[in-house]
PDB file of C-alpha atoms in Angstrom:
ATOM      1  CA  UNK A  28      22.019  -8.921  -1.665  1.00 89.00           C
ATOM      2  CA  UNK A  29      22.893  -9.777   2.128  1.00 92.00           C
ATOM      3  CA  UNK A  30      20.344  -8.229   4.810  1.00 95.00           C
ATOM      4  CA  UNK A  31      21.759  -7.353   8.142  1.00 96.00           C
ATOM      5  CA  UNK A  32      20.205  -7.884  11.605  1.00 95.00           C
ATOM      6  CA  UNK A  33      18.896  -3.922  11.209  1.00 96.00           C
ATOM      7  CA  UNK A  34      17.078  -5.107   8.259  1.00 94.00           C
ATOM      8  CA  UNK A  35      15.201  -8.075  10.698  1.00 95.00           C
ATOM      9  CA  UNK A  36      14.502  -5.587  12.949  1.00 95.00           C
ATOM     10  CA  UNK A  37      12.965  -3.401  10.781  1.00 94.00           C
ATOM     11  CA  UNK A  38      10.673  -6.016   8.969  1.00 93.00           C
ATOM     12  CA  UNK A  39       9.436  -7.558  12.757  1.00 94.00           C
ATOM     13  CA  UNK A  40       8.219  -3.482  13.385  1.00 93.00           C
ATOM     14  CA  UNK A  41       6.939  -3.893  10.250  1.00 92.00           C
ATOM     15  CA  UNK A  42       5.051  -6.888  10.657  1.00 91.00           C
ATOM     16  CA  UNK A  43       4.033  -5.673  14.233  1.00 89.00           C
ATOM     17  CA  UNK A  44       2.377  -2.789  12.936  1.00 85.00           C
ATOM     18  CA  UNK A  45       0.375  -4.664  10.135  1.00 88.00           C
ATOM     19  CA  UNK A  46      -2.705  -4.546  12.158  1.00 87.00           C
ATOM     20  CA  UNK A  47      -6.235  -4.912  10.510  1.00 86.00           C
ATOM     21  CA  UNK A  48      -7.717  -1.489  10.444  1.00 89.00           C
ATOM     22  CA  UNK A  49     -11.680  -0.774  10.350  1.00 86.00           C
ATOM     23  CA  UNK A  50     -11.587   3.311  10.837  1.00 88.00           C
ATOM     24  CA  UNK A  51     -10.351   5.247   7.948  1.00 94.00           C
ATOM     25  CA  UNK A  52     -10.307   8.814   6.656  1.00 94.00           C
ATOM     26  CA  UNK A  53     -11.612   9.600   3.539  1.00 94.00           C
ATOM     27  CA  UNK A  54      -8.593  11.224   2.112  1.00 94.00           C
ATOM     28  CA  UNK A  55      -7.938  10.163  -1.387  1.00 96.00           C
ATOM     29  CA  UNK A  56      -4.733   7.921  -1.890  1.00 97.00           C
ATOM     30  CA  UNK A  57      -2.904   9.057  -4.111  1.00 97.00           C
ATOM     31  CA  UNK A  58      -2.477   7.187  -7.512  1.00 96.00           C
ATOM     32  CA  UNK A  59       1.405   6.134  -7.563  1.00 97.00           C
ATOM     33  CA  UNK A  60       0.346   5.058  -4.344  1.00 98.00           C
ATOM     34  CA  UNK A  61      -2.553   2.478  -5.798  1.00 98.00           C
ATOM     35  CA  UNK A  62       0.317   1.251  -8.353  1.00 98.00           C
ATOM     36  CA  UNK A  63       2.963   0.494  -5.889  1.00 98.00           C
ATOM     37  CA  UNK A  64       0.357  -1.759  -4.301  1.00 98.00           C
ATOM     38  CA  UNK A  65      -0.444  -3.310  -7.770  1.00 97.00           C
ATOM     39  CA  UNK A  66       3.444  -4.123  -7.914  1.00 98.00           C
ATOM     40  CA  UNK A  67       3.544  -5.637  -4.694  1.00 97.00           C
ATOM     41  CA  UNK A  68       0.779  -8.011  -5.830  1.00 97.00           C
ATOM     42  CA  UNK A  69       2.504  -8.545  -9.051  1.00 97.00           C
ATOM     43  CA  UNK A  70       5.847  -9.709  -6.899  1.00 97.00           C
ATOM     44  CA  UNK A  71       4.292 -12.479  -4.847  1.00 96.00           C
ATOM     45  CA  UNK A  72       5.258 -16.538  -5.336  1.00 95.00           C
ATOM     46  CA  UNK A  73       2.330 -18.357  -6.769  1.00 94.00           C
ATOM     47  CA  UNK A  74       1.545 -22.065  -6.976  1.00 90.00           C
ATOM     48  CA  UNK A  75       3.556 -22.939 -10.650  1.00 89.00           C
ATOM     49  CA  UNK A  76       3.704 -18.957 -11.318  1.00 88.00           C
ATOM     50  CA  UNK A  77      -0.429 -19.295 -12.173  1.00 91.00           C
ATOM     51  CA  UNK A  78      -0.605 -15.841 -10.366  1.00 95.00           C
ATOM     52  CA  UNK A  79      -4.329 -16.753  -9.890  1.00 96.00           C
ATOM     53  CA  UNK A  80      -5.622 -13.237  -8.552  1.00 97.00           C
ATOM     54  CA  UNK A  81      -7.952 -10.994  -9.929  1.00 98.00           C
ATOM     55  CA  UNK A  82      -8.519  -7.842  -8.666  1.00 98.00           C
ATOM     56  CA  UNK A  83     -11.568  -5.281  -9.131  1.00 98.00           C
ATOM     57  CA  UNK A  84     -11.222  -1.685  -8.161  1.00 98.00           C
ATOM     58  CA  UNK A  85     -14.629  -0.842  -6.790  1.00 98.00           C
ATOM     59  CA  UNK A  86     -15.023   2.941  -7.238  1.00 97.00           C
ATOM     60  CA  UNK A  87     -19.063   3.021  -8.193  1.00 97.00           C
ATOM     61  CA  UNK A  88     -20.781   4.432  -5.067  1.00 96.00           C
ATOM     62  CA  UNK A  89     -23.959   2.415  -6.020  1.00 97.00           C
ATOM     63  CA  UNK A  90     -21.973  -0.889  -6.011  1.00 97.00           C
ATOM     64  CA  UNK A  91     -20.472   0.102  -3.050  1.00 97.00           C
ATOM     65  CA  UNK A  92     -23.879   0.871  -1.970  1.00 96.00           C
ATOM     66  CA  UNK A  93     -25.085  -2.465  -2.832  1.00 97.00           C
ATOM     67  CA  UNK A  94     -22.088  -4.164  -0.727  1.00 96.00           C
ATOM     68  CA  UNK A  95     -22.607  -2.085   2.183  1.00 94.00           C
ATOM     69  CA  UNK A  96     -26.138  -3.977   1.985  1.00 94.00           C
ATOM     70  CA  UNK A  97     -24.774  -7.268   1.724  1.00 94.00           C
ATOM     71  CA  UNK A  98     -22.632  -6.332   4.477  1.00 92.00           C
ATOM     72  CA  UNK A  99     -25.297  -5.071   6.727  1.00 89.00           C
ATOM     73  CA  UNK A 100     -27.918  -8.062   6.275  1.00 90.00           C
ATOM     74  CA  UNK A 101     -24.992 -10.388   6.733  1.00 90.00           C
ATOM     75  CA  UNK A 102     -23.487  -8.865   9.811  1.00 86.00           C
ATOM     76  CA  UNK A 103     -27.605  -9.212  11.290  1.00 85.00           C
ATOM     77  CA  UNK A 104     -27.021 -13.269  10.349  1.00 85.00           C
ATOM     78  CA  UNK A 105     -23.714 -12.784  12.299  1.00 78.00           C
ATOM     79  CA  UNK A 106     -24.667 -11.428  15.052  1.00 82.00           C
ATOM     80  CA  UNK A 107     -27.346 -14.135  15.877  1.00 86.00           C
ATOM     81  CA  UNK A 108     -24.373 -16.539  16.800  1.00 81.00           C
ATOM     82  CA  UNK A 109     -24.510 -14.399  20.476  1.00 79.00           C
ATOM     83  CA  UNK A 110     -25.938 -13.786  23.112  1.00 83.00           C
ATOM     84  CA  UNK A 111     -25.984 -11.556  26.492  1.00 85.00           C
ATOM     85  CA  UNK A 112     -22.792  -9.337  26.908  1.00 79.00           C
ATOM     86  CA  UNK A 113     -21.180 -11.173  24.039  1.00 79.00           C
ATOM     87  CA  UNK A 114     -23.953  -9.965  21.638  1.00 76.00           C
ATOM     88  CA  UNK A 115     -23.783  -6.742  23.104  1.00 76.00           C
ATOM     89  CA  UNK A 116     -20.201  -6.552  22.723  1.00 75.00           C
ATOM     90  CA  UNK A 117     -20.040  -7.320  19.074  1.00 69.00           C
ATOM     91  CA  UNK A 118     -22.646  -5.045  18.283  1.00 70.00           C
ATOM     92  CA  UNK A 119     -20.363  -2.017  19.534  1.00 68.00           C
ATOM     93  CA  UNK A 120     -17.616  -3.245  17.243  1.00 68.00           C
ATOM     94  CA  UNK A 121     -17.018  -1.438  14.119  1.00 66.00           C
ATOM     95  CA  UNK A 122     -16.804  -4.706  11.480  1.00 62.00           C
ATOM     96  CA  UNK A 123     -15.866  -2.115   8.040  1.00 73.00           C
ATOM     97  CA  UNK A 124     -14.347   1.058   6.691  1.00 87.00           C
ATOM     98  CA  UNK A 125     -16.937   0.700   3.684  1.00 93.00           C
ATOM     99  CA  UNK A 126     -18.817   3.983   4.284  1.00 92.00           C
ATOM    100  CA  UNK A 127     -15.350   5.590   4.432  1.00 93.00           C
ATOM    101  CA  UNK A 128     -12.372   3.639   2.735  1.00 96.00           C
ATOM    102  CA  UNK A 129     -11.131   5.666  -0.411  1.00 97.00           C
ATOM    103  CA  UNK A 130      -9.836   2.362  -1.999  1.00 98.00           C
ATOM    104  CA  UNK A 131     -11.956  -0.564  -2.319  1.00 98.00           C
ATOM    105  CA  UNK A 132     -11.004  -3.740  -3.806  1.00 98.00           C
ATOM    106  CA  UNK A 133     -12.491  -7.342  -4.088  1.00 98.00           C
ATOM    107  CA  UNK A 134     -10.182 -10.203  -4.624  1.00 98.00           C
ATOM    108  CA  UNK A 135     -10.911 -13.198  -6.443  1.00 98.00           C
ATOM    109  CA  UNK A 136      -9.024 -16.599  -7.076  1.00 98.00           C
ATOM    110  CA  UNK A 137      -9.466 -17.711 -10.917  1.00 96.00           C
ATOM    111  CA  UNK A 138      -9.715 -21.931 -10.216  1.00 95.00           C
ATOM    112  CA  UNK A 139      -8.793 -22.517 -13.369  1.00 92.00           C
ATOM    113  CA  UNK A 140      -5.756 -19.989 -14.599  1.00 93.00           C
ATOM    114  CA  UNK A 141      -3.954 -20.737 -17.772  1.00 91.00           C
ATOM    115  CA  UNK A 142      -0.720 -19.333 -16.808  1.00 87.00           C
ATOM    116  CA  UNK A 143       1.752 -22.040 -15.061  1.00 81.00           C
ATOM    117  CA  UNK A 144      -0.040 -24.578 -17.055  1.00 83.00           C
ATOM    118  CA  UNK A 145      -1.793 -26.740 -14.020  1.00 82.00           C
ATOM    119  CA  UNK A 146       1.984 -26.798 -12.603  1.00 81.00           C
ATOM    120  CA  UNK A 147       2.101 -27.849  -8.784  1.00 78.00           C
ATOM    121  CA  UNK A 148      -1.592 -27.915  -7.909  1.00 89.00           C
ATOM    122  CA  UNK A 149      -2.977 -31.238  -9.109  1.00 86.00           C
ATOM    123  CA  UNK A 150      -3.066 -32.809  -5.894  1.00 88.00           C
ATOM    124  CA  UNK A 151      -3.673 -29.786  -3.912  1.00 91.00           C
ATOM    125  CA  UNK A 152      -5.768 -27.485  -5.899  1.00 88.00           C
ATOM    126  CA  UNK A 153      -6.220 -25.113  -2.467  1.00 94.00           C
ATOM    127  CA  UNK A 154      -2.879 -23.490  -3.760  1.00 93.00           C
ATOM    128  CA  UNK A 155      -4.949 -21.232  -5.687  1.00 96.00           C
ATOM    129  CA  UNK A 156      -6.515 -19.695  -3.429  1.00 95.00           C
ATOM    130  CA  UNK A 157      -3.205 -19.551  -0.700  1.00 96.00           C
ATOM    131  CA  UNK A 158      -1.465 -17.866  -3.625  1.00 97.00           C
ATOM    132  CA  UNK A 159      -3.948 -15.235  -3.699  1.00 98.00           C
ATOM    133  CA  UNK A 160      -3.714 -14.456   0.005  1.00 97.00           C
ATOM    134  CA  UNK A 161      -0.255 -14.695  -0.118  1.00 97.00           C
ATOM    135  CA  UNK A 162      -0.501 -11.481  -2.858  1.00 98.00           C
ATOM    136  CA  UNK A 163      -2.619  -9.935  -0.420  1.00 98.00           C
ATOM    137  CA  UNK A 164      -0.307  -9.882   2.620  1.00 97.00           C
ATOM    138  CA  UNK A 165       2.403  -8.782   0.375  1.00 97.00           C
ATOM    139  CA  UNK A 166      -0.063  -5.778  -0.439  1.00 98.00           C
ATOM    140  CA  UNK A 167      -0.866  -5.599   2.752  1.00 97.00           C
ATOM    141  CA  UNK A 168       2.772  -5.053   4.061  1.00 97.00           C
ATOM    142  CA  UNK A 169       3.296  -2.468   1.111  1.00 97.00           C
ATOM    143  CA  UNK A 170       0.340  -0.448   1.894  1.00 97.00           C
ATOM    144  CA  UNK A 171       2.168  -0.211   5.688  1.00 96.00           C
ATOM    145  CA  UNK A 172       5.367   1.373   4.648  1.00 96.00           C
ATOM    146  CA  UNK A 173       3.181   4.063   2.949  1.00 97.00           C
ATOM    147  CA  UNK A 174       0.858   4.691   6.118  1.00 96.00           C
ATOM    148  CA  UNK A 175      -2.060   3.303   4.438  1.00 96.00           C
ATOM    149  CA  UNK A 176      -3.669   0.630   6.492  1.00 95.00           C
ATOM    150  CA  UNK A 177      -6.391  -2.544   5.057  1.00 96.00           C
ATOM    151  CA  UNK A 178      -9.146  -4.294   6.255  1.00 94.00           C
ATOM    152  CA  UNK A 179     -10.514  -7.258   5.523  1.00 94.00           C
ATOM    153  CA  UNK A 180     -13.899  -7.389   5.182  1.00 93.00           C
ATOM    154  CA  UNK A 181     -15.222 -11.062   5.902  1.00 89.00           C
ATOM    155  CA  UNK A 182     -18.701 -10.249   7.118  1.00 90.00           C
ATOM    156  CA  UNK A 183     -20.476 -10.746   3.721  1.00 92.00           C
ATOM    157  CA  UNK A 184     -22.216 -12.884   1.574  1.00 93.00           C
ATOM    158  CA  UNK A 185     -19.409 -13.570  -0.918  1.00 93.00           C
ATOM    159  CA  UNK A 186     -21.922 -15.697  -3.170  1.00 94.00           C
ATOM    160  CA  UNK A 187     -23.391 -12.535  -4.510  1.00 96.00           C
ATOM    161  CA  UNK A 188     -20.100 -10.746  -5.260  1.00 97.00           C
ATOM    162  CA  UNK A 189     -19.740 -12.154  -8.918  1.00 97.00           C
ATOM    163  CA  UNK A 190     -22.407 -11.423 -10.107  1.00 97.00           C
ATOM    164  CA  UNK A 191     -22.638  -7.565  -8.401  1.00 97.00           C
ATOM    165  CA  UNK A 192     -19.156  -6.913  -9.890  1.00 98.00           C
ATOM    166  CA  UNK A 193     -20.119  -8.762 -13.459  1.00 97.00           C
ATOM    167  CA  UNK A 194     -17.651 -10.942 -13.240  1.00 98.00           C
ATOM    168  CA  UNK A 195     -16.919 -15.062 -14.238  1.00 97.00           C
ATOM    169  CA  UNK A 196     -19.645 -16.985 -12.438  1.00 97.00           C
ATOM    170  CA  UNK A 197     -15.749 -19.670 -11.648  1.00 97.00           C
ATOM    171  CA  UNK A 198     -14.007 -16.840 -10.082  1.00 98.00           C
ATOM    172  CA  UNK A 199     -13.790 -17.804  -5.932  1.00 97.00           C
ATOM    173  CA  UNK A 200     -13.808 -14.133  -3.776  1.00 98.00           C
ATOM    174  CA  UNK A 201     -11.006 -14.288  -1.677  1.00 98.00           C
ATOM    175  CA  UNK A 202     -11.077 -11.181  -0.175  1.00 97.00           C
ATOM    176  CA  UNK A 203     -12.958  -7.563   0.196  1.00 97.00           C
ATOM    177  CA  UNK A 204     -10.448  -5.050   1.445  1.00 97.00           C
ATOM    178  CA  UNK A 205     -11.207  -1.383   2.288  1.00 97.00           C
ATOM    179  CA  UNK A 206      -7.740   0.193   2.424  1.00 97.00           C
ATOM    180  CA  UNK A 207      -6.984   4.531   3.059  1.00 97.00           C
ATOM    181  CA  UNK A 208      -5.640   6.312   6.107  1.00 97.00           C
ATOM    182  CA  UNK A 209      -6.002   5.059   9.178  1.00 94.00           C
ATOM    183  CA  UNK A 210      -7.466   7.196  11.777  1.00 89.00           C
ATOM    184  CA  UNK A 211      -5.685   5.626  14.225  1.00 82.00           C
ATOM    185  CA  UNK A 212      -2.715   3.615  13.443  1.00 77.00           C
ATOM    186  CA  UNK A 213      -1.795   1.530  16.299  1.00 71.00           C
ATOM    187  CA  UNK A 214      -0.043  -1.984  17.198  1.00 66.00           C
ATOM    188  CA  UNK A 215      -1.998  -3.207  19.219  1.00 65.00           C
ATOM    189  CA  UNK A 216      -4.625  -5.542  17.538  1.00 65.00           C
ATOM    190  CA  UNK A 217      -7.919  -3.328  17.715  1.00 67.00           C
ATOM    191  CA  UNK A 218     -10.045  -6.669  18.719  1.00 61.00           C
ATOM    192  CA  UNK A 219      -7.530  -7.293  21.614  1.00 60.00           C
ATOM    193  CA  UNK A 220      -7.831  -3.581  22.259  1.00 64.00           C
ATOM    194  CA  UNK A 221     -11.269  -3.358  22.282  1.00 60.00           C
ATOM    195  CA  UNK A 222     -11.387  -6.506  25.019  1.00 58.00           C
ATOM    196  CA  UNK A 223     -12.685  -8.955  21.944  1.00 59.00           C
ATOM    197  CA  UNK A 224      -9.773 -11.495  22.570  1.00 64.00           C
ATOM    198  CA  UNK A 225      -6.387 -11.152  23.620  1.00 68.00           C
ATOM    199  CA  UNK A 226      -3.546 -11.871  21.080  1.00 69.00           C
ATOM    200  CA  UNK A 227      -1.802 -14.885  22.348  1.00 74.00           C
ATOM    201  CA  UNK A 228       0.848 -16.328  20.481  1.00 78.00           C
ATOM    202  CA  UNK A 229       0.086 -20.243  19.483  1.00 82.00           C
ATOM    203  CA  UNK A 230       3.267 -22.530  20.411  1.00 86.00           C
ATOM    204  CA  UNK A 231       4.159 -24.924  17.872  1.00 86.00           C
ATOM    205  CA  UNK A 232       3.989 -28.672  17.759  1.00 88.00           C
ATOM    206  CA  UNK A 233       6.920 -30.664  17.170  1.00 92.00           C
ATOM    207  CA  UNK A 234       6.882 -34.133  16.863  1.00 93.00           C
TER     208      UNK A 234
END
């Protein structure tokens, strides 16, 4: 199949509007919508095909309870790293869409997969895990096209996540997304928006 220079354009206002979204509505999504996002996962390159993911659908309000905890006591460590107009700054932002996000999912990287037999990451085992965010961006890009926005919640203490969501003590959590309706989509980066930072484009290096 050929793309045209339409087909550019449309991906760049794609990409522009994949913005990180922390304010969501608590409108269900609905299911075919959840399983497109599962394909889009499902069609992302991996490191010797290992597909090293491993998702958990987190619909139990009291583990969602018990993250929003985690969250809470880890955003207080967070927040310790400022001071003065900085500290009050960060305070006013809104780090998660955990009270609110209809779909919840934790991310994990399996170090040791058996599918692609070890293939490609002997001397850089870090594949794994670049795999796995590469599956998220590719869900991430999905969940756009549908109106749905993510956001990834880093603010946590990731250390307790295996064994709050029973799973192997050897699987790595990669990521904690909260993903529904926006309410607000915009392109603008919120943090840039919001006076955080602006969004300045790094140049690249040649040598």
């Amino acid at each position: 199949m050929d793309f045209t220079e339409a087909d550019t354009e449309k991906l760049f206002e794609l990409l522009r509007w994949r913005r990180d979204v922390r304010s969501f509505r608590t409108d269900p999504l609905p299911e075919q919508a959840i399983i497109n996002l599962q394909h889009a996962m499902a069609l992302a390159p991996s490191v010797g095909n290992s597909r090293p993911w491993r998702v958990v659908r987190v619909d139990s309000q009291t583990v969602r309870q018990t993250i929003i905890e985690n969250h809470k006591q880890a955003n207080e460590e967070a927040s310790r790293l400022y001071e003065g107009s900085k500290l009050k700054q960060y305070m006013d932002l809104k780090l998660a869409g955990l009270r609110t996000a209809p779909l919840q999912l934790a991310v994990f990287t399996d170090p040791d997969p058996s599918q692609g037999y070890g293939l490609g990451r002997q001397t850089m085992p870090e594949t794994l895990a670049y795999s796995t965010v590469g599956a998220i961006h590719q869900l991430w890009l999905a969940a756009r096209t549908m109106n749905i926005g993510v956001g990834w919640v880093s603010i946590i203490d990731d250390k307790q996540f295996n064994s709050i969501l029973s799973v192997p003590a050897e699987w790595s959590l990669t990521a904690y997304l909260c993903i529904g309706y926006p309410e607000q989509a915009s392109d603008e980066p919120e943090l840039q928006r919001l006076g955080w930072q602006e969004n300045d484009e790094p140049d690249w290096l040649v040598r």
